[in-house]
CSV table of C-alpha atoms and ligand atoms in Angstrom, one decimal:
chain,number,residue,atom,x,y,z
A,116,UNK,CA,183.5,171.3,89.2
A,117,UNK,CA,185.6,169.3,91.4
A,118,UNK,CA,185.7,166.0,90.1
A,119,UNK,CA,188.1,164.3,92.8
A,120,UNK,CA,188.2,160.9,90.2
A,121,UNK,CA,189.0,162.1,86.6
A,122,UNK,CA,190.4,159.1,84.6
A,123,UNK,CA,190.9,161.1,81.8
A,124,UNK,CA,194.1,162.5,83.4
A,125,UNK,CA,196.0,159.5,82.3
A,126,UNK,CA,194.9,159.6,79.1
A,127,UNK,CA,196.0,163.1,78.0
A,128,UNK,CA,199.2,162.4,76.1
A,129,UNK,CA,200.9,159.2,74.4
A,130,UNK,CA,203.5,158.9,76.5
A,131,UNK,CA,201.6,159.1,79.4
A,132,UNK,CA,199.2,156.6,78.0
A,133,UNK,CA,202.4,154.5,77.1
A,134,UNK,CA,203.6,154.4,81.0
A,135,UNK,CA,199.9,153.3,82.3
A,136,UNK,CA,199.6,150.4,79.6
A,137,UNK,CA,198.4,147.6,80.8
A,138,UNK,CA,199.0,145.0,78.0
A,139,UNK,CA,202.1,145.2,75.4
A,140,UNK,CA,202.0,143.4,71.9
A,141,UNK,CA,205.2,142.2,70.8
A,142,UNK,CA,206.9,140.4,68.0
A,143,UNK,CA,208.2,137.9,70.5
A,144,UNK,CA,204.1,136.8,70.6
A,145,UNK,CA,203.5,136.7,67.2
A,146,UNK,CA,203.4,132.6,65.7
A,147,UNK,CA,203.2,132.8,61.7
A,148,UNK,CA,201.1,129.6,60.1
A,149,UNK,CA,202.2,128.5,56.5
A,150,UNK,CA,200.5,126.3,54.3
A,151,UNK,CA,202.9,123.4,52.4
A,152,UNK,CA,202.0,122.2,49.4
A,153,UNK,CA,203.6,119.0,47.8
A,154,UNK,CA,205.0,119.9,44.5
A,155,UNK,CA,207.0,122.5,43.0
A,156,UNK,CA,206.9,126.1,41.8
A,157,UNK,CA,203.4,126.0,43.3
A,158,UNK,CA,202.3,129.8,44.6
A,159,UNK,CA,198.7,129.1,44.9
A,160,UNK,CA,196.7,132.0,46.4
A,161,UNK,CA,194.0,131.3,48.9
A,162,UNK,CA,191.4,133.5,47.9
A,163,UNK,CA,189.5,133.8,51.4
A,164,UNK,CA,192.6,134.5,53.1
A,165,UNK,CA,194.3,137.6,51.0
A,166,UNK,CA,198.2,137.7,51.3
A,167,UNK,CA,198.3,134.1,52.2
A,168,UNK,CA,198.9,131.0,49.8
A,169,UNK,CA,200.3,127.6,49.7
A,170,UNK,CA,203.4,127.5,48.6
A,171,UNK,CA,205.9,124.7,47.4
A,172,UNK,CA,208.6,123.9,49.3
A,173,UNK,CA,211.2,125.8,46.7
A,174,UNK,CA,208.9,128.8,46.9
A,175,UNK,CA,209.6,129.4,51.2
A,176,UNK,CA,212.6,130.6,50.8
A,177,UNK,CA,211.5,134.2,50.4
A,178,UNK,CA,208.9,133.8,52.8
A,179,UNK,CA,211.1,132.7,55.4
A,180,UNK,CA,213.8,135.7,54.8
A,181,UNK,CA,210.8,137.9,55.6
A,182,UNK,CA,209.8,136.2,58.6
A,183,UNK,CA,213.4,136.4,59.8
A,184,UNK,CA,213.8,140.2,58.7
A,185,UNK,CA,211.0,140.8,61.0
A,186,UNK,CA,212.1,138.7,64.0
A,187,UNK,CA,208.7,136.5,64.4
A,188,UNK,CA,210.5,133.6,66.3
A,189,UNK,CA,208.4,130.7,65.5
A,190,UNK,CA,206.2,129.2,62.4
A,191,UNK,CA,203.4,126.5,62.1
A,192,UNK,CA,203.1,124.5,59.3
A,193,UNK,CA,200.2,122.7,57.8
A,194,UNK,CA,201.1,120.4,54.6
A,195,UNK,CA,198.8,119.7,51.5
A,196,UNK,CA,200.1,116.1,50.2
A,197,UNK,CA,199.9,115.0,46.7
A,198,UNK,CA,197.5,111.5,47.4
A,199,UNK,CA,195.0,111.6,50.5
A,200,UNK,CA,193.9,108.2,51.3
A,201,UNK,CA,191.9,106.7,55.0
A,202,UNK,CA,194.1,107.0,57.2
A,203,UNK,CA,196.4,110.4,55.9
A,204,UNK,CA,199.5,108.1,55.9
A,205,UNK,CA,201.0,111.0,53.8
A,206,UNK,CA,200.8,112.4,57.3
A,207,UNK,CA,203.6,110.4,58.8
A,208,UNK,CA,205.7,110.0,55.3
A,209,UNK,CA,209.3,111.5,55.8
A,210,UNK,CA,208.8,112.4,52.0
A,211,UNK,CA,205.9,114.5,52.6
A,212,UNK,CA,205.4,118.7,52.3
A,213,UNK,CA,205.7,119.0,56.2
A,214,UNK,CA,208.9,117.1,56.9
A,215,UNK,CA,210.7,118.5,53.4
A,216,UNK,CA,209.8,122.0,54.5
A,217,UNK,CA,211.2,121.6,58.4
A,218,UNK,CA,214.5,119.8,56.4
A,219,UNK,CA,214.4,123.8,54.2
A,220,UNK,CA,213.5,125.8,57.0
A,221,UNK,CA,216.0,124.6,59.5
A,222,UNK,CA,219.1,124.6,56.5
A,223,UNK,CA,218.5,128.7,56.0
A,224,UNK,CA,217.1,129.3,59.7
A,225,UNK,CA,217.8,126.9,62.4
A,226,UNK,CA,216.9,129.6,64.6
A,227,UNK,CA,213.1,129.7,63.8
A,228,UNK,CA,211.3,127.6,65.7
A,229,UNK,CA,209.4,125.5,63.6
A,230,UNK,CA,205.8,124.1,65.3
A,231,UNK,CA,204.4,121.0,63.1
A,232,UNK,CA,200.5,120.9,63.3
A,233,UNK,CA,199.9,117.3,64.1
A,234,UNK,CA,196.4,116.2,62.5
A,235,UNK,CA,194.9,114.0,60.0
A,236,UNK,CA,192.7,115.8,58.7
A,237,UNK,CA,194.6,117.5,55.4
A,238,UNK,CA,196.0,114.0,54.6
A,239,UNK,CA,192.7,111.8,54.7
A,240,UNK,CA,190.6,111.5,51.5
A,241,UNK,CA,187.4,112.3,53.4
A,242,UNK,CA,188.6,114.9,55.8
A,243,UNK,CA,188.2,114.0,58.9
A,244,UNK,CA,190.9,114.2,62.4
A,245,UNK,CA,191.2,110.8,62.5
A,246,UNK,CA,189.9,106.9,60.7
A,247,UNK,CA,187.0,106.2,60.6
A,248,UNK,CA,184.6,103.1,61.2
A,249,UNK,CA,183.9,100.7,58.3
A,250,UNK,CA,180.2,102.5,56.8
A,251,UNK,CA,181.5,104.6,53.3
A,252,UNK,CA,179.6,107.9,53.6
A,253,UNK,CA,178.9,108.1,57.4
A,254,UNK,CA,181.5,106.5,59.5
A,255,UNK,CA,182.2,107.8,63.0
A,256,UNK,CA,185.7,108.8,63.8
A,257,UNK,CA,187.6,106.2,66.0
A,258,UNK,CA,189.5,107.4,68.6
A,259,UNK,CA,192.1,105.0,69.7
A,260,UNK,CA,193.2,103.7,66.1
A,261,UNK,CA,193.7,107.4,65.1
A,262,UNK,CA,196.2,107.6,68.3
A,263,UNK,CA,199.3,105.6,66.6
A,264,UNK,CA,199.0,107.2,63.5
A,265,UNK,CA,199.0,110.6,65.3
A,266,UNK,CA,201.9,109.3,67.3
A,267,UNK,CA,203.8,108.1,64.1
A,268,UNK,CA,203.5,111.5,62.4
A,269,UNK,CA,204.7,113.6,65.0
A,270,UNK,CA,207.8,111.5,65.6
A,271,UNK,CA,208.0,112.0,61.4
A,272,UNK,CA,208.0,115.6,62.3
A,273,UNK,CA,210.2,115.6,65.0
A,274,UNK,CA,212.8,112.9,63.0
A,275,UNK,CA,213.3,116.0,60.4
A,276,UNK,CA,214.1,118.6,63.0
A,277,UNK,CA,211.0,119.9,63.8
A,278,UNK,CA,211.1,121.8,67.5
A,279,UNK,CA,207.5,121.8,68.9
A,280,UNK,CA,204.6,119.6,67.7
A,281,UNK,CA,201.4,120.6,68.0
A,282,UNK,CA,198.2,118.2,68.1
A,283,UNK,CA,195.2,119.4,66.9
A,284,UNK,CA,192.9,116.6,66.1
A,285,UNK,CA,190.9,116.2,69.3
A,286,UNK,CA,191.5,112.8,70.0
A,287,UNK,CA,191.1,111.8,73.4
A,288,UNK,CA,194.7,110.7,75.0
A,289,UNK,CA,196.5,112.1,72.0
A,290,UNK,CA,199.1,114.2,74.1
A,291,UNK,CA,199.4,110.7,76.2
A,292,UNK,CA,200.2,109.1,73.1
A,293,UNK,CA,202.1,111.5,71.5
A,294,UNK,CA,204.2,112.0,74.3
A,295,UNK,CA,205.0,108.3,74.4
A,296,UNK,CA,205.8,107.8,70.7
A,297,UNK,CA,208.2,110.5,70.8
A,298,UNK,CA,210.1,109.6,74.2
A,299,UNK,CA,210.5,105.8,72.8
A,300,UNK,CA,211.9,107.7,69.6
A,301,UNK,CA,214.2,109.2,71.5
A,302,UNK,CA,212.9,112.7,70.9
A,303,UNK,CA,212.9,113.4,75.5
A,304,UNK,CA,213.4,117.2,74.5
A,305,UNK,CA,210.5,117.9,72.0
A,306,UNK,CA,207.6,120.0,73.5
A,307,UNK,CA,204.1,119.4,73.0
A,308,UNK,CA,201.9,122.5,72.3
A,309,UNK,CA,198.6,120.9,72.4
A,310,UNK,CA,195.4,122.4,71.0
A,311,UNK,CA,193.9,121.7,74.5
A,312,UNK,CA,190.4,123.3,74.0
A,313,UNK,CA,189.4,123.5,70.2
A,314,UNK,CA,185.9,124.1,69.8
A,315,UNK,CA,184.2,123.1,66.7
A,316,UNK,CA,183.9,126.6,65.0
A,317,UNK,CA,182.2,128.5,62.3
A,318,UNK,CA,185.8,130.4,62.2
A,319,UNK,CA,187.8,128.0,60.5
A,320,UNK,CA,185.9,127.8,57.2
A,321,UNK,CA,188.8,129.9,55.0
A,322,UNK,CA,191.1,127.3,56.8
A,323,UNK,CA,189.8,124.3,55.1
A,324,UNK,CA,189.9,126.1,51.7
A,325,UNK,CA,193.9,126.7,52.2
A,326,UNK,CA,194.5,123.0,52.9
A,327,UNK,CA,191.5,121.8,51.5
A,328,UNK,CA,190.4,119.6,54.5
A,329,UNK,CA,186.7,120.2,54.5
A,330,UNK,CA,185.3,117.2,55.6
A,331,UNK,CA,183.3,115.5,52.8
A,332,UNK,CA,180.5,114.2,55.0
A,333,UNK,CA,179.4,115.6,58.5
A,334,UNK,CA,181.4,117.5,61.1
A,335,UNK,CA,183.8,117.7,63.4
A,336,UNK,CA,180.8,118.0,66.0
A,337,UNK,CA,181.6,114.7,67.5
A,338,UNK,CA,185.3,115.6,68.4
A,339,UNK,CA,185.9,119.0,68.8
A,340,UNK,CA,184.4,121.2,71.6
A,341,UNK,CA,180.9,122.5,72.1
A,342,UNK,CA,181.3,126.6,71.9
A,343,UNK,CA,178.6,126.8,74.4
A,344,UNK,CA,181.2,125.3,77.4
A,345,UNK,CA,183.4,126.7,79.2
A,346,UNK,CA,183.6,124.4,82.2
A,347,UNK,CA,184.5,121.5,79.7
A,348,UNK,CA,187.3,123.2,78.4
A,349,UNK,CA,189.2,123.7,81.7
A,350,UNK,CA,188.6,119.6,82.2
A,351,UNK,CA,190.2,119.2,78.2
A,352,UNK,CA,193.2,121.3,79.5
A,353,UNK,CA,193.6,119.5,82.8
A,354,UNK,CA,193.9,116.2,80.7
A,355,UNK,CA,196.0,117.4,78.3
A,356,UNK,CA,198.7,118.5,81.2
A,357,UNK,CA,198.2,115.6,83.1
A,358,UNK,CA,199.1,113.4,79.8
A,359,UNK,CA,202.2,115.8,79.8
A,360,UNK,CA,201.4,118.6,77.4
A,361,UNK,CA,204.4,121.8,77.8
A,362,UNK,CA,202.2,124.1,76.0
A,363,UNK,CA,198.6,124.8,75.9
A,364,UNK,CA,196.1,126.2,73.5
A,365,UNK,CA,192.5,127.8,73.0
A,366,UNK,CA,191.1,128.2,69.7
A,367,UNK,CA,189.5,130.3,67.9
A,368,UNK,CA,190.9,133.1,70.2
A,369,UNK,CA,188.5,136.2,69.3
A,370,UNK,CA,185.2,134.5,70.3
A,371,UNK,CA,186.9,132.8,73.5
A,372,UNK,CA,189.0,135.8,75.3
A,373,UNK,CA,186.9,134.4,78.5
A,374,UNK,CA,188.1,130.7,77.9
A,375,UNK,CA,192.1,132.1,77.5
A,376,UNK,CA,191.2,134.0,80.5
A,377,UNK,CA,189.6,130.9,82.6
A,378,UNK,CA,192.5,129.0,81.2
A,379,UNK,CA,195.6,131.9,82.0
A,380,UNK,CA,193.7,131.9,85.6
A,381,UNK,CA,193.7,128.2,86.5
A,382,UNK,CA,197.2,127.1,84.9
A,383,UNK,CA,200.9,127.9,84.8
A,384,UNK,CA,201.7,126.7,81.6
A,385,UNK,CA,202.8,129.2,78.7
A,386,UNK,CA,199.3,129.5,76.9
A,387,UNK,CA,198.7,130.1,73.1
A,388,UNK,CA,195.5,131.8,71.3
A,389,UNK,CA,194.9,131.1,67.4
A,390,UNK,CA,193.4,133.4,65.9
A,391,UNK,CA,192.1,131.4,62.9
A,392,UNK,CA,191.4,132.2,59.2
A,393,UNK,CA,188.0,133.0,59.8
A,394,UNK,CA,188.8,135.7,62.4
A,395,UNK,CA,191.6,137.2,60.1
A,396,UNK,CA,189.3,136.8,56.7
A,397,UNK,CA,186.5,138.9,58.4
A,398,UNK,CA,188.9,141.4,59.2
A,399,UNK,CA,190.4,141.4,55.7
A,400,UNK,CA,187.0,141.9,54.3
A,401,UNK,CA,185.9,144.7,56.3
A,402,UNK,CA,189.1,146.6,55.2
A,403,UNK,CA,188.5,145.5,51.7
A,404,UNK,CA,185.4,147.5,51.9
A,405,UNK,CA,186.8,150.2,53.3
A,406,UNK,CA,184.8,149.7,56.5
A,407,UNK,CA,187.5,148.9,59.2
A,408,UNK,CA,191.4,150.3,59.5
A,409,UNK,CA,193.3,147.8,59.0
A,410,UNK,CA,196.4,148.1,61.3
A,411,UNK,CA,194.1,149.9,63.9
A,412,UNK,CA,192.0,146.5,64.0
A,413,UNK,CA,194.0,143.8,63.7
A,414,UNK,CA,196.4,145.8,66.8
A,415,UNK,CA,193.6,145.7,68.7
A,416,UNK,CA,192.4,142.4,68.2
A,417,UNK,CA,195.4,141.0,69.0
A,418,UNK,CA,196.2,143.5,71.9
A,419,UNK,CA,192.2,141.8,73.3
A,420,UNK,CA,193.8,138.1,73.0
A,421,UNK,CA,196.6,139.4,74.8
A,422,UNK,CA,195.0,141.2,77.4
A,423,UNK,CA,192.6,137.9,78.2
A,424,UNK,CA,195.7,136.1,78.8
A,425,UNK,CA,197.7,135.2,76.3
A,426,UNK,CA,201.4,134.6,75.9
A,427,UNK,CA,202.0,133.6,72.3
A,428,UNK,CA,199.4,134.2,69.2
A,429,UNK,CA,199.0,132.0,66.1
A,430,UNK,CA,197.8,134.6,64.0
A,431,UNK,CA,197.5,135.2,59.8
A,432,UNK,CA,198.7,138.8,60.5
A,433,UNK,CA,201.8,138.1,62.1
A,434,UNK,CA,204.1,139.0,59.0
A,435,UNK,CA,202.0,142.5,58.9
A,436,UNK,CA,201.7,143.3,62.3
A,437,UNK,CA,205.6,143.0,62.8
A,438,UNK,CA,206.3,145.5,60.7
A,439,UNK,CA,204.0,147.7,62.2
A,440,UNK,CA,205.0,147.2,65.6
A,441,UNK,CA,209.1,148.0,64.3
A,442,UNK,CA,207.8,151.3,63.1
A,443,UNK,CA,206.3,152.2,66.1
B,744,PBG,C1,193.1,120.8,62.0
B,744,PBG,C2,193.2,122.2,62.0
B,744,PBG,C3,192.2,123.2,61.7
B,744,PBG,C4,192.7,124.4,61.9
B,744,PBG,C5,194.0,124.2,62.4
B,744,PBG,N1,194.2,122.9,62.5
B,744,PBG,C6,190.9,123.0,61.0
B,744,PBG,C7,189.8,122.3,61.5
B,744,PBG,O1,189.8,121.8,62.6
B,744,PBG,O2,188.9,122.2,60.7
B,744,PBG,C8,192.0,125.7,61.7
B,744,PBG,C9,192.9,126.9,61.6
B,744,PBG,C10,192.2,128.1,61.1
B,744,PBG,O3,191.0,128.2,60.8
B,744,PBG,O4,193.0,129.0,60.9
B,744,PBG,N2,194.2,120.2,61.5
């Protein structure tokens, strides 16, 4: 039969298959999160997310060496204080897990680049991003309050060598602000990698086990993004450029390949995906059952963020899927 269009042709061998790719995956994408818990000699496994737990500040150490052995350039870190209270002012306390674990990090690797997740919601006693009005039980969250104390505990992060901050609480103006408290702090060269469009997700359940932020009355409806809008995400991103944000970021990144893909196509800016605890625990699970190949599906769901448009990935398998991208 003469078939005059046969895609197959390209497919027939690896290395043909290799030269016609499309996409790569690389370490150089790969962001690792860690989860910092006040203390010491604290490994606490997160049960939801297997072969992650919070660890101590004298336990990273190890952790670290891998990360470097593997060549992941950059880590996030999220801290689990000792004392929550209102307004997370563990948040902006030099003495807290965050800063103490930049101070570690950069002694063994100043090359990492260290990203501090800049939110409230790990340090307040009832979970929420931000303060919250007067009512016990059912206050709303305020908005402009919650800017300063934002502001305050990135410059915290930045005053212990952090390189990148990354706001995540959904506060409206908080790249603005942020970008202000660090310039009159003197910190002109610290980049903002701002959680531009974070939708309020199903996805980040395991999350709020590992730094046991789960809000203890409500949402986070009433800040975070609808996942029914797409249109509204492109206007969060344009705001969050125009306040002055370097980086930008959609999250979760599984569910949303078309809002990275909206996003890649309408901006310049390096763009980020995470892929959050919930997309990495369902994955986990499947393979636990023996139902899914593990490196087969977490490559591929990573290779599908990539191909929507991503540049960098926050993602709970980057420790794994750098060593199976060096075998390869
Ligand atoms: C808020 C924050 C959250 C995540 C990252 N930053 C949780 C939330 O908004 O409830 C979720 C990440 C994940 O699920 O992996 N500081």
């Amino acid at each position: 039969m003469t078939l005059i269009q046969r895609p197959r042709r390209l497919r027939r061998t690896a290395n043909l298959r290799r030269m016609v790719r499309e996409t790569t995956l690389t370490t150089d994408d790969l962001i690792a999160p860690l989860f910092i818990a006040a203390g010491q000699h604290i490994t606490k496994p997160i049960s939801s997310m297997p072969g992650h737990a919070q660890l101590s500040v004298d336990q990273i150490h190890h952790e670290i060496d891998i990360l470097m052995e593997r060549n992941i350039p950059s880590v996030l870190l999220f801290g689990i204080p000792h004392h929550k209270d209102g307004h997370g002012s563990q948040a902006w306390d030099s003495d807290g897990p965050v800063p103490h674990a930049i101070r570690a990090i950069k002694a063994q690797a100043p090359e990492l680049m260290v990203i501090a997740d800049v939110c409230l919601c790990e340090y307040t006693d009832h979970g929420h991003c931000g303060v919250l009005t007067p009512e016990p039980g059912h206050g709303d969250v305020l908005n402009d309050p919650t800017l300063d104390l934002l502001g305050r505990a990135a410059v915290a992060y930045a005053d212990a060598g952090a390189d990148i901050v990354a706001p995540s609480a959904m506060m409206d103006g908080q790249v603005g602000a942020i970008r202000h408290a660090l310039d009159e702090s003197n910190h002109h060269q610290i980049p903002i990698l701002s959680y531009a469009a974070k939708f309020s997700s199903a996805f980040y359940g395991p999350f709020r086990e590992a730094a046991e932020s789960t809000p203890q009355f409500g949402d986070r409806r009433a800040y975070q993004m609808d996942p029914a809008n797409s249109r509204e995400a492109l206007r969060e991103v344009d705001l969050d450029v125009v306040e002055g944000a370097d980086m930008l970021m959609v999250k979760p990144a599984g569910p949303y390949l078309d809002v990275i893909h909206e996003v890649r196509s309408n901006y310049d800016l390096p763009l980020a995906a995470y892929q959050v605890s919930g997309e990495y625990a369902m994955i986990k699970a499947a393979v636990q059952n023996g139902w899914l190949d593990e490196r087969r599906a977490a490559i591929e769901s990573l290779m599908a963020i990539k191909r929507a448009g991503a540049d960098m990935i926050i993602t709970y398998y980057a420790k794994e899927v750098a060593r199976w991208l060096a075998e390869v």
